[in-house]
Amino acid sequence: VSMGVLTCMKYLMFIFNVLVFAGGTCLAGMGVWVAVDPAGFKDIVAARAVLSAGAWLLLAVGIALSLLGFLGCCGALRRSRPLLLL
């Protein structure tokens, strides 16, 4: 396998993991917004307890995706197989 192909794969994995990190950050931000914003969603969330739990679940999933995306970026740049497998 040529060096150019490996370099291309490295940067493609980095870009994919940046997208996962950005998506996780957006999910976490939306989870915080729904859970904390008293003016926007609090009336809807107060009416149904399931939506309140969903906001916290959205926050947890967003944080997990952000962490995995960050570790994936580090693994792609360092060519660390354990970080990429995580």
PDB file of N, CA and C in Angstrom:
ATOM      1  N   VAL A   1       0.860  -1.168   0.000  1.00  0.00           N
ATOM      2  CA  VAL A   1       0.000   0.000   0.000  1.00  0.00           C
ATOM      3  C   VAL A   1       0.903   1.227   0.000  1.00  0.00           C
ATOM      4  N   SER A   2       0.610   2.149  -0.906  1.00  0.00           N
ATOM      5  CA  SER A   2       1.472   3.325  -1.030  1.00  0.00           C
ATOM      6  C   SER A   2       1.244   4.303   0.122  1.00  0.00           C
ATOM      7  N   MET A   3       2.211   5.173   0.315  1.00  0.00           N
ATOM      8  CA  MET A   3       2.149   6.143   1.405  1.00  0.00           C
ATOM      9  C   MET A   3       1.029   7.160   1.180  1.00  0.00           C
ATOM     10  N   GLY A   4       0.735   7.465  -0.075  1.00  0.00           N
ATOM     11  CA  GLY A   4      -0.328   8.414  -0.375  1.00  0.00           C
ATOM     12  C   GLY A   4      -1.700   7.916   0.059  1.00  0.00           C
ATOM     13  N   VAL A   5      -1.936   6.619  -0.126  1.00  0.00           N
ATOM     14  CA  VAL A   5      -3.218   6.032   0.275  1.00  0.00           C
ATOM     15  C   VAL A   5      -3.360   6.077   1.793  1.00  0.00           C
ATOM     16  N   LEU A   6      -2.292   5.765   2.514  1.00  0.00           N
ATOM     17  CA  LEU A   6      -2.344   5.802   3.980  1.00  0.00           C
ATOM     18  C   LEU A   6      -2.557   7.218   4.496  1.00  0.00           C
ATOM     19  N   THR A   7      -1.932   8.191   3.860  1.00  0.00           N
ATOM     20  CA  THR A   7      -2.120   9.579   4.257  1.00  0.00           C
ATOM     21  C   THR A   7      -3.553  10.029   3.993  1.00  0.00           C
ATOM     22  N   CYS A   8      -4.103   9.619   2.855  1.00  0.00           N
ATOM     23  CA  CYS A   8      -5.487   9.953   2.524  1.00  0.00           C
ATOM     24  C   CYS A   8      -6.443   9.336   3.539  1.00  0.00           C
ATOM     25  N   MET A   9      -6.224   8.080   3.902  1.00  0.00           N
ATOM     26  CA  MET A   9      -7.067   7.413   4.890  1.00  0.00           C
ATOM     27  C   MET A   9      -6.970   8.106   6.256  1.00  0.00           C
ATOM     28  N   LYS A  10      -5.777   8.535   6.606  1.00  0.00           N
ATOM     29  CA  LYS A  10      -5.575   9.218   7.878  1.00  0.00           C
ATOM     30  C   LYS A  10      -6.418  10.492   7.936  1.00  0.00           C
ATOM     31  N   TYR A  11      -6.370  11.282   6.875  1.00  0.00           N
ATOM     32  CA  TYR A  11      -7.124  12.534   6.877  1.00  0.00           C
ATOM     33  C   TYR A  11      -8.626  12.313   6.732  1.00  0.00           C
ATOM     34  N   LEU A  12      -9.027  11.281   6.007  1.00  0.00           N
ATOM     35  CA  LEU A  12     -10.455  10.972   5.918  1.00  0.00           C
ATOM     36  C   LEU A  12     -11.003  10.535   7.272  1.00  0.00           C
ATOM     37  N   MET A  13     -10.246   9.729   7.998  1.00  0.00           N
ATOM     38  CA  MET A  13     -10.674   9.325   9.336  1.00  0.00           C
ATOM     39  C   MET A  13     -10.716  10.524  10.273  1.00  0.00           C
ATOM     40  N   PHE A  14      -9.757  11.430  10.139  1.00  0.00           N
ATOM     41  CA  PHE A  14      -9.746  12.637  10.960  1.00  0.00           C
ATOM     42  C   PHE A  14     -10.985  13.489  10.681  1.00  0.00           C
ATOM     43  N   ILE A  15     -11.315  13.687   9.403  1.00  0.00           N
ATOM     44  CA  ILE A  15     -12.475  14.498   9.032  1.00  0.00           C
ATOM     45  C   ILE A  15     -13.762  13.845   9.531  1.00  0.00           C
ATOM     46  N   PHE A  16     -13.880  12.534   9.376  1.00  0.00           N
ATOM     47  CA  PHE A  16     -15.068  11.832   9.866  1.00  0.00           C
ATOM     48  C   PHE A  16     -15.213  12.004  11.377  1.00  0.00           C
ATOM     49  N   ASN A  17     -14.118  11.877  12.108  1.00  0.00           N
ATOM     50  CA  ASN A  17     -14.176  12.026  13.558  1.00  0.00           C
ATOM     51  C   ASN A  17     -14.449  13.468  13.973  1.00  0.00           C
ATOM     52  N   VAL A  18     -13.999  14.440  13.194  1.00  0.00           N
ATOM     53  CA  VAL A  18     -14.353  15.830  13.478  1.00  0.00           C
ATOM     54  C   VAL A  18     -15.856  16.024  13.308  1.00  0.00           C
ATOM     55  N   LEU A  19     -16.437  15.398  12.294  1.00  0.00           N
ATOM     56  CA  LEU A  19     -17.888  15.493  12.087  1.00  0.00           C
ATOM     57  C   LEU A  19     -18.654  14.833  13.240  1.00  0.00           C
ATOM     58  N   VAL A  20     -18.167  13.697  13.730  1.00  0.00           N
ATOM     59  CA  VAL A  20     -18.795  13.036  14.878  1.00  0.00           C
ATOM     60  C   VAL A  20     -18.683  13.932  16.113  1.00  0.00           C
ATOM     61  N   PHE A  21     -17.524  14.537  16.305  1.00  0.00           N
ATOM     62  CA  PHE A  21     -17.329  15.441  17.436  1.00  0.00           C
ATOM     63  C   PHE A  21     -18.267  16.647  17.341  1.00  0.00           C
ATOM     64  N   ALA A  22     -18.389  17.230  16.154  1.00  0.00           N
ATOM     65  CA  ALA A  22     -19.270  18.384  15.976  1.00  0.00           C
ATOM     66  C   ALA A  22     -20.735  18.004  16.201  1.00  0.00           C
ATOM     67  N   GLY A  23     -21.137  16.852  15.706  1.00  0.00           N
ATOM     68  CA  GLY A  23     -22.502  16.388  15.920  1.00  0.00           C
ATOM     69  C   GLY A  23     -22.793  16.135  17.393  1.00  0.00           C
ATOM     70  N   GLY A  24     -21.853  15.539  18.091  1.00  0.00           N
ATOM     71  CA  GLY A  24     -22.015  15.301  19.524  1.00  0.00           C
ATOM     72  C   GLY A  24     -22.085  16.597  20.312  1.00  0.00           C
ATOM     73  N   THR A  25     -21.285  17.571  19.918  1.00  0.00           N
ATOM     74  CA  THR A  25     -21.324  18.868  20.583  1.00  0.00           C
ATOM     75  C   THR A  25     -22.662  19.554  20.351  1.00  0.00           C
ATOM     76  N   CYS A  26     -23.191  19.454  19.141  1.00  0.00           N
ATOM     77  CA  CYS A  26     -24.510  20.032  18.849  1.00  0.00           C
ATOM     78  C   CYS A  26     -25.609  19.337  19.653  1.00  0.00           C
ATOM     79  N   LEU A  27     -25.553  18.020  19.744  1.00  0.00           N
ATOM     80  CA  LEU A  27     -26.541  17.286  20.545  1.00  0.00           C
ATOM     81  C   LEU A  27     -26.456  17.675  22.012  1.00  0.00           C
ATOM     82  N   ALA A  28     -25.251  17.783  22.529  1.00  0.00           N
ATOM     83  CA  ALA A  28     -25.084  18.172  23.934  1.00  0.00           C
ATOM     84  C   ALA A  28     -25.608  19.587  24.159  1.00  0.00           C
ATOM     85  N   GLY A  29     -25.333  20.471  23.224  1.00  0.00           N
ATOM     86  CA  GLY A  29     -25.838  21.834  23.338  1.00  0.00           C
ATOM     87  C   GLY A  29     -27.351  21.895  23.313  1.00  0.00           C
ATOM     88  N   MET A  30     -27.961  21.109  22.430  1.00  0.00           N
ATOM     89  CA  MET A  30     -29.420  21.071  22.382  1.00  0.00           C
ATOM     90  C   MET A  30     -29.993  20.466  23.659  1.00  0.00           C
ATOM     91  N   GLY A  31     -29.325  19.458  24.209  1.00  0.00           N
ATOM     92  CA  GLY A  31     -29.776  18.862  25.462  1.00  0.00           C
ATOM     93  C   GLY A  31     -29.733  19.854  26.603  1.00  0.00           C
ATOM     94  N   VAL A  32     -28.660  20.633  26.680  1.00  0.00           N
ATOM     95  CA  VAL A  32     -28.560  21.667  27.710  1.00  0.00           C
ATOM     96  C   VAL A  32     -29.634  22.723  27.500  1.00  0.00           C
ATOM     97  N   TRP A  33     -29.840  23.116  26.252  1.00  0.00           N
ATOM     98  CA  TRP A  33     -30.827  24.139  25.940  1.00  0.00           C
ATOM     99  C   TRP A  33     -32.235  23.699  26.347  1.00  0.00           C
ATOM    100  N   VAL A  34     -32.594  22.479  26.008  1.00  0.00           N
ATOM    101  CA  VAL A  34     -33.931  21.975  26.337  1.00  0.00           C
ATOM    102  C   VAL A  34     -34.079  21.785  27.848  1.00  0.00           C
ATOM    103  N   ALA A  35     -33.027  21.339  28.530  1.00  0.00           N
ATOM    104  CA  ALA A  35     -33.126  21.072  29.964  1.00  0.00           C
ATOM    105  C   ALA A  35     -33.109  22.343  30.809  1.00  0.00           C
ATOM    106  N   VAL A  36     -32.439  23.389  30.345  1.00  0.00           N
ATOM    107  CA  VAL A  36     -32.215  24.554  31.189  1.00  0.00           C
ATOM    108  C   VAL A  36     -33.059  25.767  30.814  1.00  0.00           C
ATOM    109  N   ASP A  37     -33.340  25.974  29.546  1.00  0.00           N
ATOM    110  CA  ASP A  37     -34.007  27.197  29.081  1.00  0.00           C
ATOM    111  C   ASP A  37     -35.438  27.279  29.625  1.00  0.00           C
ATOM    112  N   PRO A  38     -35.694  28.187  30.542  1.00  0.00           N
ATOM    113  CA  PRO A  38     -37.039  28.246  31.122  1.00  0.00           C
ATOM    114  C   PRO A  38     -38.079  28.847  30.179  1.00  0.00           C
ATOM    115  N   ALA A  39     -37.668  29.682  29.272  1.00  0.00           N
ATOM    116  CA  ALA A  39     -38.647  30.353  28.414  1.00  0.00           C
ATOM    117  C   ALA A  39     -39.029  29.525  27.196  1.00  0.00           C
ATOM    118  N   GLY A  40     -38.084  28.785  26.650  1.00  0.00           N
ATOM    119  CA  GLY A  40     -38.322  28.103  25.391  1.00  0.00           C
ATOM    120  C   GLY A  40     -39.090  26.807  25.492  1.00  0.00           C
ATOM    121  N   PHE A  41     -38.508  25.822  26.133  1.00  0.00           N
ATOM    122  CA  PHE A  41     -39.065  24.474  26.124  1.00  0.00           C
ATOM    123  C   PHE A  41     -39.609  24.024  27.471  1.00  0.00           C
ATOM    124  N   LYS A  42     -39.495  24.839  28.502  1.00  0.00           N
ATOM    125  CA  LYS A  42     -39.867  24.384  29.834  1.00  0.00           C
ATOM    126  C   LYS A  42     -41.359  24.048  29.936  1.00  0.00           C
ATOM    127  N   ASP A  43     -42.211  24.809  29.244  1.00  0.00           N
ATOM    128  CA  ASP A  43     -43.645  24.507  29.286  1.00  0.00           C
ATOM    129  C   ASP A  43     -43.939  23.147  28.676  1.00  0.00           C
ATOM    130  N   ILE A  44     -43.289  22.851  27.562  1.00  0.00           N
ATOM    131  CA  ILE A  44     -43.502  21.566  26.887  1.00  0.00           C
ATOM    132  C   ILE A  44     -42.907  20.433  27.730  1.00  0.00           C
ATOM    133  N   VAL A  45     -41.705  20.677  28.274  1.00  0.00           N
ATOM    134  CA  VAL A  45     -41.024  19.647  29.049  1.00  0.00           C
ATOM    135  C   VAL A  45     -41.752  19.397  30.367  1.00  0.00           C
ATOM    136  N   ALA A  46     -42.291  20.449  30.984  1.00  0.00           N
ATOM    137  CA  ALA A  46     -43.000  20.284  32.251  1.00  0.00           C
ATOM    138  C   ALA A  46     -44.288  19.491  32.067  1.00  0.00           C
ATOM    139  N   ALA A  47     -44.893  19.570  30.871  1.00  0.00           N
ATOM    140  CA  ALA A  47     -46.139  18.854  30.618  1.00  0.00           C
ATOM    141  C   ALA A  47     -45.912  17.345  30.547  1.00  0.00           C
ATOM    142  N   ARG A  48     -44.755  16.927  30.090  1.00  0.00           N
ATOM    143  CA  ARG A  48     -44.464  15.494  29.951  1.00  0.00           C
ATOM    144  C   ARG A  48     -43.095  15.191  30.535  1.00  0.00           C
ATOM    145  N   ALA A  49     -43.072  14.302  31.493  1.00  0.00           N
ATOM    146  CA  ALA A  49     -41.810  13.945  32.148  1.00  0.00           C
ATOM    147  C   ALA A  49     -40.877  13.195  31.209  1.00  0.00           C
ATOM    148  N   VAL A  50     -41.443  12.533  30.198  1.00  0.00           N
ATOM    149  CA  VAL A  50     -40.630  11.784  29.244  1.00  0.00           C
ATOM    150  C   VAL A  50     -39.722  12.734  28.464  1.00  0.00           C
ATOM    151  N   LEU A  51     -40.233  13.922  28.140  1.00  0.00           N
ATOM    152  CA  LEU A  51     -39.426  14.893  27.409  1.00  0.00           C
ATOM    153  C   LEU A  51     -38.276  15.424  28.259  1.00  0.00           C
ATOM    154  N   SER A  52     -38.506  15.559  29.563  1.00  0.00           N
ATOM    155  CA  SER A  52     -37.429  15.981  30.454  1.00  0.00           C
ATOM    156  C   SER A  52     -36.330  14.931  30.502  1.00  0.00           C
ATOM    157  N   ALA A  53     -36.716  13.672  30.592  1.00  0.00           N
ATOM    158  CA  ALA A  53     -35.726  12.590  30.577  1.00  0.00           C
ATOM    159  C   ALA A  53     -35.028  12.529  29.217  1.00  0.00           C
ATOM    160  N   GLY A  54     -35.777  12.819  28.165  1.00  0.00           N
ATOM    161  CA  GLY A  54     -35.189  12.830  26.823  1.00  0.00           C
ATOM    162  C   GLY A  54     -34.144  13.914  26.666  1.00  0.00           C
ATOM    163  N   ALA A  55     -34.355  15.049  27.306  1.00  0.00           N
ATOM    164  CA  ALA A  55     -33.368  16.130  27.245  1.00  0.00           C
ATOM    165  C   ALA A  55     -32.065  15.705  27.903  1.00  0.00           C
ATOM    166  N   TRP A  56     -32.167  15.040  29.045  1.00  0.00           N
ATOM    167  CA  TRP A  56     -30.953  14.581  29.726  1.00  0.00           C
ATOM    168  C   TRP A  56     -30.286  13.445  28.963  1.00  0.00           C
ATOM    169  N   LEU A  57     -31.087  12.612  28.323  1.00  0.00           N
ATOM    170  CA  LEU A  57     -30.534  11.545  27.486  1.00  0.00           C
ATOM    171  C   LEU A  57     -29.815  12.134  26.278  1.00  0.00           C
ATOM    172  N   LEU A  58     -30.399  13.174  25.687  1.00  0.00           N
ATOM    173  CA  LEU A  58     -29.768  13.868  24.561  1.00  0.00           C
ATOM    174  C   LEU A  58     -28.434  14.460  24.983  1.00  0.00           C
ATOM    175  N   LEU A  59     -28.391  15.021  26.169  1.00  0.00           N
ATOM    176  CA  LEU A  59     -27.151  15.581  26.695  1.00  0.00           C
ATOM    177  C   LEU A  59     -26.100  14.492  26.896  1.00  0.00           C
ATOM    178  N   ALA A  60     -26.488  13.365  27.461  1.00  0.00           N
ATOM    179  CA  ALA A  60     -25.541  12.272  27.711  1.00  0.00           C
ATOM    180  C   ALA A  60     -25.006  11.678  26.410  1.00  0.00           C
ATOM    181  N   VAL A  61     -25.891  11.490  25.432  1.00  0.00           N
ATOM    182  CA  VAL A  61     -25.458  10.942  24.137  1.00  0.00           C
ATOM    183  C   VAL A  61     -24.534  11.930  23.439  1.00  0.00           C
ATOM    184  N   GLY A  62     -24.846  13.213  23.528  1.00  0.00           N
ATOM    185  CA  GLY A  62     -23.994  14.231  22.919  1.00  0.00           C
ATOM    186  C   GLY A  62     -22.606  14.264  23.524  1.00  0.00           C
ATOM    187  N   ILE A  63     -22.530  14.159  24.838  1.00  0.00           N
ATOM    188  CA  ILE A  63     -21.218  14.144  25.502  1.00  0.00           C
ATOM    189  C   ILE A  63     -20.437  12.895  25.117  1.00  0.00           C
ATOM    190  N   ALA A  64     -21.112  11.746  25.048  1.00  0.00           N
ATOM    191  CA  ALA A  64     -20.434  10.502  24.664  1.00  0.00           C
ATOM    192  C   ALA A  64     -19.908  10.581  23.234  1.00  0.00           C
ATOM    193  N   LEU A  65     -20.712  11.119  22.317  1.00  0.00           N
ATOM    194  CA  LEU A  65     -20.260  11.246  20.931  1.00  0.00           C
ATOM    195  C   LEU A  65     -19.107  12.236  20.808  1.00  0.00           C
ATOM    196  N   SER A  66     -19.167  13.320  21.562  1.00  0.00           N
ATOM    197  CA  SER A  66     -18.067  14.292  21.529  1.00  0.00           C
ATOM    198  C   SER A  66     -16.774  13.661  22.015  1.00  0.00           C
ATOM    199  N   LEU A  67     -16.864  12.892  23.080  1.00  0.00           N
ATOM    200  CA  LEU A  67     -15.675  12.225  23.611  1.00  0.00           C
ATOM    201  C   LEU A  67     -15.119  11.215  22.612  1.00  0.00           C
ATOM    202  N   LEU A  68     -15.998  10.421  22.019  1.00  0.00           N
ATOM    203  CA  LEU A  68     -15.542   9.440  21.028  1.00  0.00           C
ATOM    204  C   LEU A  68     -14.952  10.109  19.794  1.00  0.00           C
ATOM    205  N   GLY A  69     -15.561  11.205  19.364  1.00  0.00           N
ATOM    206  CA  GLY A  69     -15.023  11.938  18.216  1.00  0.00           C
ATOM    207  C   GLY A  69     -13.656  12.528  18.507  1.00  0.00           C
ATOM    208  N   PHE A  70     -13.487  13.062  19.707  1.00  0.00           N
ATOM    209  CA  PHE A  70     -12.194  13.625  20.089  1.00  0.00           C
ATOM    210  C   PHE A  70     -11.120  12.547  20.147  1.00  0.00           C
ATOM    211  N   LEU A  71     -11.450  11.413  20.775  1.00  0.00           N
ATOM    212  CA  LEU A  71     -10.478  10.314  20.846  1.00  0.00           C
ATOM    213  C   LEU A  71     -10.164   9.771  19.455  1.00  0.00           C
ATOM    214  N   GLY A  72     -11.164   9.748  18.580  1.00  0.00           N
ATOM    215  CA  GLY A  72     -10.936   9.307  17.207  1.00  0.00           C
ATOM    216  C   GLY A  72     -10.021  10.247  16.456  1.00  0.00           C
ATOM    217  N   CYS A  73     -10.177  11.549  16.675  1.00  0.00           N
ATOM    218  CA  CYS A  73      -9.280  12.526  16.039  1.00  0.00           C
ATOM    219  C   CYS A  73      -7.849  12.336  16.508  1.00  0.00           C
ATOM    220  N   CYS A  74      -7.692  12.159  17.810  1.00  0.00           N
ATOM    221  CA  CYS A  74      -6.350  11.926  18.345  1.00  0.00           C
ATOM    222  C   CYS A  74      -5.760  10.631  17.790  1.00  0.00           C
ATOM    223  N   GLY A  75      -6.586   9.593  17.702  1.00  0.00           N
ATOM    224  CA  GLY A  75      -6.111   8.321  17.169  1.00  0.00           C
ATOM    225  C   GLY A  75      -5.745   8.399  15.698  1.00  0.00           C
ATOM    226  N   ALA A  76      -6.502   9.178  14.935  1.00  0.00           N
ATOM    227  CA  ALA A  76      -6.203   9.303  13.507  1.00  0.00           C
ATOM    228  C   ALA A  76      -4.905  10.074  13.289  1.00  0.00           C
ATOM    229  N   LEU A  77      -4.704  11.127  14.051  1.00  0.00           N
ATOM    230  CA  LEU A  77      -3.490  11.922  13.870  1.00  0.00           C
ATOM    231  C   LEU A  77      -2.236  11.185  14.333  1.00  0.00           C
ATOM    232  N   ARG A  78      -2.368  10.404  15.406  1.00  0.00           N
ATOM    233  CA  ARG A  78      -1.221   9.675  15.936  1.00  0.00           C
ATOM    234  C   ARG A  78      -1.089   8.268  15.375  1.00  0.00           C
ATOM    235  N   ARG A  79      -2.053   7.869  14.563  1.00  0.00           N
ATOM    236  CA  ARG A  79      -2.113   6.511  14.027  1.00  0.00           C
ATOM    237  C   ARG A  79      -2.115   5.468  15.145  1.00  0.00           C
ATOM    238  N   SER A  80      -2.904   5.756  16.177  1.00  0.00           N
ATOM    239  CA  SER A  80      -3.009   4.881  17.331  1.00  0.00           C
ATOM    240  C   SER A  80      -4.192   3.932  17.129  1.00  0.00           C
ATOM    241  N   ARG A  81      -3.891   2.669  16.951  1.00  0.00           N
ATOM    242  CA  ARG A  81      -4.932   1.685  16.711  1.00  0.00           C
ATOM    243  C   ARG A  81      -5.905   1.531  17.889  1.00  0.00           C
ATOM    244  N   PRO A  82      -5.430   1.495  19.144  1.00  0.00           N
ATOM    245  CA  PRO A  82      -6.381   1.376  20.271  1.00  0.00           C
ATOM    246  C   PRO A  82      -7.367   2.547  20.341  1.00  0.00           C
ATOM    247  N   LEU A  83      -6.914   3.772  20.087  1.00  0.00           N
ATOM    248  CA  LEU A  83      -7.812   4.907  20.111  1.00  0.00           C
ATOM    249  C   LEU A  83      -8.840   4.819  18.989  1.00  0.00           C
ATOM    250  N   LEU A  84      -8.431   4.352  17.832  1.00  0.00           N
ATOM    251  CA  LEU A  84      -9.372   4.222  16.721  1.00  0.00           C
ATOM    252  C   LEU A  84     -10.363   3.096  16.951  1.00  0.00           C
ATOM    253  N   LEU A  85      -9.939   2.024  17.594  1.00  0.00           N
ATOM    254  CA  LEU A  85     -10.844   0.923  17.877  1.00  0.00           C
ATOM    255  C   LEU A  85     -11.834   1.271  18.981  1.00  0.00           C
ATOM    256  N   LEU A  86     -11.473   2.203  19.847  1.00  0.00           N
ATOM    257  CA  LEU A  86     -12.367   2.621  20.919  1.00  0.00           C
ATOM    258  C   LEU A  86     -13.585   3.275  20.321  1.00  0.00           C
TER     259      LEU A  86
END
